[in-house]
Amino acid sequence: MAPPGYRLRALSLSPIFSFLVLPFLLFFLSFPVPTSAAGSAVLGVDVGTEYIKAALVKPGIPLEIVLTKDSKRKESAAVAFKPTRESNAPFPERFYGGDALALAARYPDDVYTNLKSLLGVRFENGDNEMVKTYHSRYPALRLEAAPGERGTVGLRSNRLGEAERKDAFLVEEILAMQLKQIKSNADSLAGKGSDVRDVIITYPSFYTAEEKRSLELAAELAGLKVDALISDNLAVGLNYATSRTFPSVSEGQSPEYHIVYDMGAGSTTASVIRFQSRAVKDVGKFNKTVQEVQVLGTGWDRTLGGDSLNDLIVQDMVANLAEDKKLNGRVTPDEIQAHGKTMARLWKDAEKVRQVLSANTETGASFESLYEEDLNFKYRITRSKFEDLAADYIARLGGPIERSLAEAGLQLSDVDSIILHGGAIRTPFVQKELERIAGSSDKIRTSVNADEAAVYGAAFKGAALSPSFRVKDIRASDISSYAVLLKWASETKERQQKLFTPTSQVGPEKQVTMKNLDDFEFSFYQQIPTGDEVVESPVLRVQTQNLTASVAQLKEKFGCSPANITTKFSMRLSPVDGLPEVTGGSVSCEVESVKKGSVVEDVKGFFGLGSKKGEQAPLGEEGEPTESITLEAEEPQVSTTSSAAEASTTSAKETKKAAPQMKVELIPLSFTTSPLGTPPPSDSEMIRIQTRLSAFDASDRARILREEALNELESFIYRSRDLADDEEFVKALKADQLAELQEKTGSASDWLYGDGADATTSEFRAKLKSLKDIVNPALKRKQENANRPARAQLLQDLLKNSKTILDILQKQIEQDEELYSASLSSAAPTHSTETSSSTTTSTTSSSESSSTTADPLDDLEKDPYTTSTSETTSTTTTPKPTGPKYSIFHPSDLSSLTKIYESTNTWLETQLALQEKLTESDDPALTVAEIDTRLKELERTMNRIYEKMGAAAARSGKSSGDQSKENGKSNAQKPKKDKGKKEKKEKAEKAEKAKAPPKDEL
């Protein structure tokens, strides 16, 4: 067998490797490594009405909550603008989260919170019900129609500069600011230089196409790429499934059914979800088990949530405030509700009151200077009164559960549990009512994190979509929530067909057949129930581009008749956002095919090895066929068929051979799509919005830099004042510098709290530099004066040690050289004696060799590689020493140490002499940094010397230890050898006695 190296060399030189394998490897390696594989990060974001939460998945960071700047696990969904010191500043100061809410009482007209309820909502001159509700809660905010043709809600701030305030903010623009802040926190968690862009965002099940697109627009403005949207309840169900396994339907077990009940700040939703496992085909012949999480039905109440409960408390506060003796009779509740600062303070405390009532039976709140300067208001409420106020809302709690069960076609008895999620779910009467609806408390489960389960589920979905992560195989599928209608024109008639129902699954494709043979357009509409009516909201328009030309090609080239031409489109609910989309289209007809087989195919057919296409169709991974829909009944075509039951097997084969083979000629269709409904911002509008957001970000960065420069100058002024009282520091100052420092410190302090209040960053830095030019050199001299003596003494001590080592090296090298000289003198006579002895021996050997009988083979040529004892002359000589053998150190060690010692010693003596002539306020001639440099150089050389000494000591210890072991071993074996000899001697004597002849007895 050939050795491995030979086999590898032979393989690399083989023509098969060169022409087949090598090009494939080069082709494979030419592909760049995907960015995701190199190290990507995915962000899951739960956009709530009251809070925004985020979770990050990154290699090395498995599913971690993104903390806020204050290290909180959730951020209040609020942005506030605060006026700057500069009256002409183009942008105000921005605050987020809790810092923004803290400004609500002072600047209620520029604190934007709970914007989720306004996403995708049309303004309609303020008559929209959602707009009215929002404005009643935040009366100080200025709501108007958004700029452009969108017609949605806009928010105007008067604290921007003249040019920037011209256009109102989009709701999506304000939300993009919050998402940018979340992204900044995620980048900090991911590590320096990270840029997290991939995101999965949650949304309520009732979101329409308009609201979903608004959410996607906000993410785009924030610089995020939406990999997918996921409904809140499905995200909770996905998180619930990550740590569990469910019954296998492949083994005949029944699936589990659970209701996810989510009651947040703005709304309440319920979804019936089926949990099961299934065995599917894996790589090769193996199977694997996957978990399936599938939404079957949803129900919701858009206006039932924590905010609506808070509104009950606010209304009760307003009613009590209007009855106060200072306001009774002259101020109405409507006037109080129109007062922005008053409502901001009441809303802020109403949330706290509701939360306290969840754990206590009674609570209250106190307000100073409420509505009027001299009005102090105290409010008290009990839990029983709060439940009386919320009686109508309590009756609505079961509505989402009933509607979700009706959509799923299940009864409450079929459900295993109700999983609770959302902040408002902690309200006692909510849980009590749900227990009553469920029939017992056993069905109510709080086994998921009520605040973070949705964001964890969103992040898990992002990790599952990314190729950079390997996660548990959980297949989650959502439903449409709204019916989708398809409208198109055919034969001068407007036609429509319900394509998807509210429970249609997101993702699977439908093959839709149409009879249109000319270019046409069709549109998708969402059917949205509003009260007793169903509103058809336009979603998407599709326009074909080459249908007419393709039909003409089929007619001319293949002779297809219009009756045999079919137009098909593949349609589905997009896995990204759940909205309808067209994935492809084609026009085709069946024509008679002419068989053109090759010689190889004929031979295969002769032996029965021909193609088997059409005999088997591979199933999908789950064996689900694609749904096919024909929107119009096709005209009957003339065809001849025969029933297999009416003919024998032989006649069927003959019919098959006689019938012409048909094939389908297919031409792909090209088409364009355009969203309907609220138009997206134009390209110029997007550039304007992104430019303003970028300028706002730059303004924030500039403000932060200014604040840092201000704080640094202020702290340096205080430090300079303290240093002026330090005696050691004063000694390090040059003449007149103390007075100059005191004068500059005083003037900088007066300027900072006077004219410098509105100074720029560069002015702060200039003042700081003028102080540092005096303080920093003096501080350096002070530090040098304090540290120099100790470092110089350390260097002097090391020089003394070096001198001692030098003497040792010198003695050892001299001894080694003396031994060498002595060895040379003793080696000369010995060498001459050995030479004469060898000559004599050689002569004797030669004479003896010549006297022997001659060998008959002596005349043959002798092998130069063989040796003969008779002709070999042995000469033993002692090798002449080439030089002294040094035991430890060489002369090079001595010279290197001498050189560094002499240079360092000379330099130190010179610098010390110069330093003694200087005062403490002069710049030092001998610096600590220079001493440390010399110390390192000398220590490096000394360490090499110490290493050789240690190695020599180790060798000496090892040789002595080996000698002692040998001595001990020989001493131990000696008694054993003596004992053996004695035993052998005794046996020999006995044997001799036995052999000796017997002697006569006297």
Short mmCIF file of N, CA and C in Angstrom, two decimals, residues 827-919:
data_model
loop_
_atom_site.label_atom_id
_atom_site.label_comp_id
_atom_site.label_asym_id
_atom_site.label_seq_id
_atom_site.Cartn_x
_atom_site.Cartn_y
_atom_site.Cartn_z
N ALA A 827 48.33 18.79 27.08
CA ALA A 827 47.94 17.97 25.92
C ALA A 827 49.10 17.73 24.95
N ALA A 828 50.14 18.57 24.91
CA ALA A 828 51.24 18.46 23.93
C ALA A 828 52.05 17.18 24.10
N PRO A 829 52.73 16.80 25.27
CA PRO A 829 53.52 15.56 25.40
C PRO A 829 52.69 14.29 25.23
N THR A 830 51.52 14.29 25.69
CA THR A 830 50.66 13.11 25.53
C THR A 830 50.43 12.78 24.08
N HIS A 831 50.29 13.78 23.28
CA HIS A 831 50.04 13.58 21.86
C HIS A 831 51.24 12.94 21.17
N SER A 832 52.47 13.36 21.50
CA SER A 832 53.69 12.78 20.88
C SER A 832 53.88 11.33 21.26
N THR A 833 53.65 10.96 22.52
CA THR A 833 53.80 9.57 22.99
C THR A 833 52.84 8.65 22.26
N GLU A 834 51.59 9.07 22.13
CA GLU A 834 50.60 8.24 21.47
C GLU A 834 50.94 8.03 20.01
N THR A 835 51.59 9.00 19.40
CA THR A 835 51.94 8.88 17.98
C THR A 835 53.03 7.83 17.76
N SER A 836 54.07 7.83 18.60
CA SER A 836 55.16 6.83 18.46
C SER A 836 54.66 5.43 18.71
N SER A 837 53.81 5.24 19.71
CA SER A 837 53.25 3.92 20.01
C SER A 837 52.45 3.39 18.84
N SER A 838 51.69 4.26 18.21
CA SER A 838 50.88 3.83 17.07
C SER A 838 51.75 3.42 15.91
N THR A 839 52.88 4.12 15.72
CA THR A 839 53.77 3.78 14.61
C THR A 839 54.38 2.40 14.80
N THR A 840 54.81 2.09 16.01
CA THR A 840 55.40 0.79 16.31
C THR A 840 54.41 -0.34 16.05
N THR A 841 53.21 -0.16 16.53
CA THR A 841 52.19 -1.18 16.33
C THR A 841 51.92 -1.42 14.88
N SER A 842 51.89 -0.37 14.12
CA SER A 842 51.61 -0.49 12.69
C SER A 842 52.72 -1.23 11.97
N THR A 843 53.98 -0.97 12.34
CA THR A 843 55.12 -1.65 11.69
C THR A 843 55.10 -3.15 11.95
N THR A 844 54.85 -3.50 13.19
CA THR A 844 54.78 -4.92 13.56
C THR A 844 53.70 -5.64 12.78
N SER A 845 52.57 -5.01 12.67
CA SER A 845 51.45 -5.62 11.94
C SER A 845 51.79 -5.82 10.49
N SER A 846 52.53 -4.89 9.91
CA SER A 846 52.88 -5.01 8.49
C SER A 846 53.85 -6.16 8.24
N SER A 847 54.81 -6.30 9.13
CA SER A 847 55.79 -7.40 8.97
C SER A 847 55.13 -8.76 9.10
N GLU A 848 54.20 -8.88 10.04
CA GLU A 848 53.49 -10.15 10.21
C GLU A 848 52.64 -10.47 9.00
N SER A 849 52.11 -9.44 8.41
CA SER A 849 51.24 -9.64 7.25
C SER A 849 52.06 -10.11 6.05
N SER A 850 53.27 -9.61 5.88
CA SER A 850 54.08 -9.99 4.72
C SER A 850 54.63 -11.41 4.82
N SER A 851 54.74 -11.92 6.05
CA SER A 851 55.29 -13.28 6.26
C SER A 851 54.27 -14.36 6.04
N THR A 852 52.98 -14.00 5.95
CA THR A 852 51.94 -15.02 5.74
C THR A 852 51.91 -15.46 4.29
N THR A 853 51.25 -16.60 4.05
CA THR A 853 51.14 -17.17 2.70
C THR A 853 50.30 -16.25 1.83
N ALA A 854 50.71 -16.06 0.58
CA ALA A 854 49.99 -15.16 -0.32
C ALA A 854 48.66 -15.76 -0.74
N ASP A 855 47.65 -14.93 -0.82
CA ASP A 855 46.29 -15.34 -1.20
C ASP A 855 46.20 -15.35 -2.71
N PRO A 856 45.65 -16.39 -3.33
CA PRO A 856 45.55 -16.43 -4.79
C PRO A 856 44.66 -15.35 -5.37
N LEU A 857 43.79 -14.72 -4.59
CA LEU A 857 42.90 -13.65 -5.09
C LEU A 857 43.50 -12.28 -4.91
N ASP A 858 44.79 -12.20 -4.50
CA ASP A 858 45.40 -10.89 -4.26
C ASP A 858 45.54 -10.09 -5.54
N ASP A 859 45.63 -10.82 -6.70
CA ASP A 859 45.83 -10.09 -7.95
C ASP A 859 44.56 -9.36 -8.40
N LEU A 860 43.36 -9.73 -7.85
CA LEU A 860 42.10 -9.06 -8.23
C LEU A 860 42.05 -7.65 -7.69
N GLU A 861 41.21 -6.80 -8.37
CA GLU A 861 41.05 -5.40 -7.92
C GLU A 861 40.28 -5.37 -6.62
N LYS A 862 40.76 -4.63 -5.69
CA LYS A 862 40.17 -4.60 -4.35
C LYS A 862 39.03 -3.59 -4.28
N ASP A 863 38.00 -3.96 -3.52
CA ASP A 863 36.83 -3.10 -3.32
C ASP A 863 37.20 -1.92 -2.44
N PRO A 864 37.06 -0.72 -2.95
CA PRO A 864 37.46 0.44 -2.13
C PRO A 864 36.59 0.60 -0.90
N TYR A 865 35.38 -0.06 -0.87
CA TYR A 865 34.48 0.11 0.26
C TYR A 865 34.63 -0.95 1.32
N THR A 866 35.58 -1.91 1.11
CA THR A 866 35.84 -2.95 2.11
C THR A 866 37.13 -2.66 2.82
N THR A 867 37.26 -3.17 4.04
CA THR A 867 38.46 -2.95 4.87
C THR A 867 39.09 -4.27 5.19
N SER A 868 40.38 -4.28 5.33
CA SER A 868 41.14 -5.48 5.68
C SER A 868 41.89 -5.23 6.97
N THR A 869 41.78 -6.19 7.88
CA THR A 869 42.44 -6.03 9.17
C THR A 869 43.95 -5.99 9.01
N SER A 870 44.45 -6.74 8.04
CA SER A 870 45.90 -6.83 7.87
C SER A 870 46.47 -5.53 7.34
N GLU A 871 45.61 -4.70 6.62
CA GLU A 871 46.13 -3.49 6.04
C GLU A 871 45.72 -2.25 6.80
N THR A 872 44.94 -2.37 7.85
CA THR A 872 44.47 -1.21 8.59
C THR A 872 45.51 -0.79 9.59
N THR A 873 45.79 0.49 9.62
CA THR A 873 46.75 1.06 10.57
C THR A 873 46.00 1.87 11.58
N SER A 874 46.00 1.48 12.79
CA SER A 874 45.27 2.16 13.85
C SER A 874 46.14 3.22 14.48
N THR A 875 45.64 4.47 14.49
CA THR A 875 46.36 5.60 15.08
C THR A 875 45.41 6.33 16.01
N THR A 876 45.66 6.37 17.26
CA THR A 876 44.80 7.03 18.25
C THR A 876 45.45 8.33 18.66
N THR A 877 44.70 9.47 18.41
CA THR A 877 45.20 10.80 18.78
C THR A 877 44.12 11.54 19.54
N THR A 878 44.47 12.34 20.46
CA THR A 878 43.54 13.17 21.22
C THR A 878 43.24 14.43 20.43
N PRO A 879 41.89 14.81 20.23
CA PRO A 879 41.57 16.02 19.45
C PRO A 879 42.09 17.27 20.14
N LYS A 880 42.61 18.15 19.34
CA LYS A 880 43.19 19.39 19.87
C LYS A 880 42.08 20.38 20.21
N PRO A 881 42.04 20.93 21.41
CA PRO A 881 40.99 21.89 21.77
C PRO A 881 41.02 23.10 20.87
N THR A 882 39.80 23.56 20.43
CA THR A 882 39.71 24.73 19.54
C THR A 882 39.59 26.02 20.32
N GLY A 883 39.17 26.00 21.59
CA GLY A 883 39.00 27.20 22.39
C GLY A 883 38.54 26.86 23.77
N PRO A 884 38.50 27.83 24.64
CA PRO A 884 38.07 27.55 26.02
C PRO A 884 36.60 27.20 26.06
N LYS A 885 36.23 26.29 26.95
CA LYS A 885 34.84 25.90 27.17
C LYS A 885 34.33 26.61 28.42
N TYR A 886 33.35 27.53 28.21
CA TYR A 886 32.85 28.34 29.32
C TYR A 886 31.73 27.59 30.02
N SER A 887 31.82 27.55 31.32
CA SER A 887 30.86 26.78 32.11
C SER A 887 29.46 27.38 32.10
N ILE A 888 29.32 28.70 32.28
CA ILE A 888 28.00 29.36 32.35
C ILE A 888 27.93 30.54 31.40
N PHE A 889 28.78 31.55 31.63
CA PHE A 889 28.68 32.80 30.89
C PHE A 889 29.79 32.89 29.86
N HIS A 890 29.47 33.60 28.77
CA HIS A 890 30.41 33.84 27.69
C HIS A 890 30.91 35.28 27.74
N PRO A 891 31.97 35.58 27.08
CA PRO A 891 32.46 36.96 27.03
C PRO A 891 31.43 37.92 26.45
N SER A 892 30.55 37.41 25.53
CA SER A 892 29.51 38.29 24.98
C SER A 892 28.55 38.76 26.06
N ASP A 893 28.25 37.88 27.03
CA ASP A 893 27.40 38.29 28.15
C ASP A 893 28.07 39.38 28.95
N LEU A 894 29.35 39.22 29.16
CA LEU A 894 30.09 40.22 29.93
C LEU A 894 30.14 41.55 29.21
N SER A 895 30.36 41.52 27.92
CA SER A 895 30.47 42.78 27.16
C SER A 895 29.13 43.50 27.09
N SER A 896 28.01 42.75 26.88
CA SER A 896 26.69 43.40 26.80
C SER A 896 26.31 44.02 28.14
N LEU A 897 26.54 43.30 29.22
CA LEU A 897 26.21 43.85 30.53
C LEU A 897 27.10 45.03 30.87
N THR A 898 28.37 44.94 30.52
CA THR A 898 29.29 46.05 30.79
C THR A 898 28.86 47.30 30.03
N LYS A 899 28.45 47.11 28.78
CA LYS A 899 28.06 48.25 27.96
C LYS A 899 26.83 48.95 28.53
N ILE A 900 25.79 48.18 28.86
CA ILE A 900 24.57 48.80 29.38
C ILE A 900 24.80 49.39 30.76
N TYR A 901 25.65 48.75 31.54
CA TYR A 901 25.95 49.27 32.88
C TYR A 901 26.68 50.60 32.80
N GLU A 902 27.71 50.66 31.98
CA GLU A 902 28.51 51.88 31.91
C GLU A 902 27.70 53.04 31.32
N SER A 903 26.92 52.77 30.26
CA SER A 903 26.12 53.85 29.66
C SER A 903 25.06 54.35 30.62
N THR A 904 24.38 53.43 31.34
CA THR A 904 23.33 53.84 32.28
C THR A 904 23.92 54.58 33.47
N ASN A 905 25.01 54.08 33.98
CA ASN A 905 25.64 54.71 35.15
C ASN A 905 26.13 56.11 34.81
N THR A 906 26.76 56.26 33.65
CA THR A 906 27.24 57.58 33.23
C THR A 906 26.09 58.55 33.03
N TRP A 907 25.01 58.05 32.35
CA TRP A 907 23.85 58.93 32.11
C TRP A 907 23.20 59.36 33.41
N LEU A 908 23.06 58.44 34.34
CA LEU A 908 22.40 58.77 35.61
C LEU A 908 23.21 59.79 36.41
N GLU A 909 24.50 59.60 36.47
CA GLU A 909 25.31 60.56 37.21
C GLU A 909 25.25 61.95 36.60
N THR A 910 25.26 62.00 35.27
CA THR A 910 25.18 63.30 34.59
C THR A 910 23.85 63.99 34.84
N GLN A 911 22.74 63.23 34.67
CA GLN A 911 21.41 63.82 34.83
C GLN A 911 21.14 64.22 36.27
N LEU A 912 21.62 63.42 37.22
CA LEU A 912 21.44 63.79 38.62
C LEU A 912 22.17 65.09 38.94
N ALA A 913 23.36 65.25 38.37
CA ALA A 913 24.10 66.49 38.59
C ALA A 913 23.36 67.70 38.02
N LEU A 914 22.73 67.49 36.82
CA LEU A 914 21.95 68.59 36.23
C LEU A 914 20.69 68.89 37.04
N GLN A 915 20.05 67.82 37.53
CA GLN A 915 18.80 68.00 38.26
C GLN A 915 19.02 68.73 39.57
N GLU A 916 20.17 68.51 40.20
CA GLU A 916 20.45 69.18 41.48
C GLU A 916 20.56 70.69 41.34
N LYS A 917 20.86 71.15 40.15
CA LYS A 917 20.99 72.59 39.93
C LYS A 917 19.64 73.26 39.70
N LEU A 918 18.56 72.47 39.48
CA LEU A 918 17.24 73.02 39.16
C LEU A 918 16.38 73.15 40.40
N THR A 919 15.37 74.00 40.31
CA THR A 919 14.39 74.16 41.38
C THR A 919 13.15 73.32 41.07
#
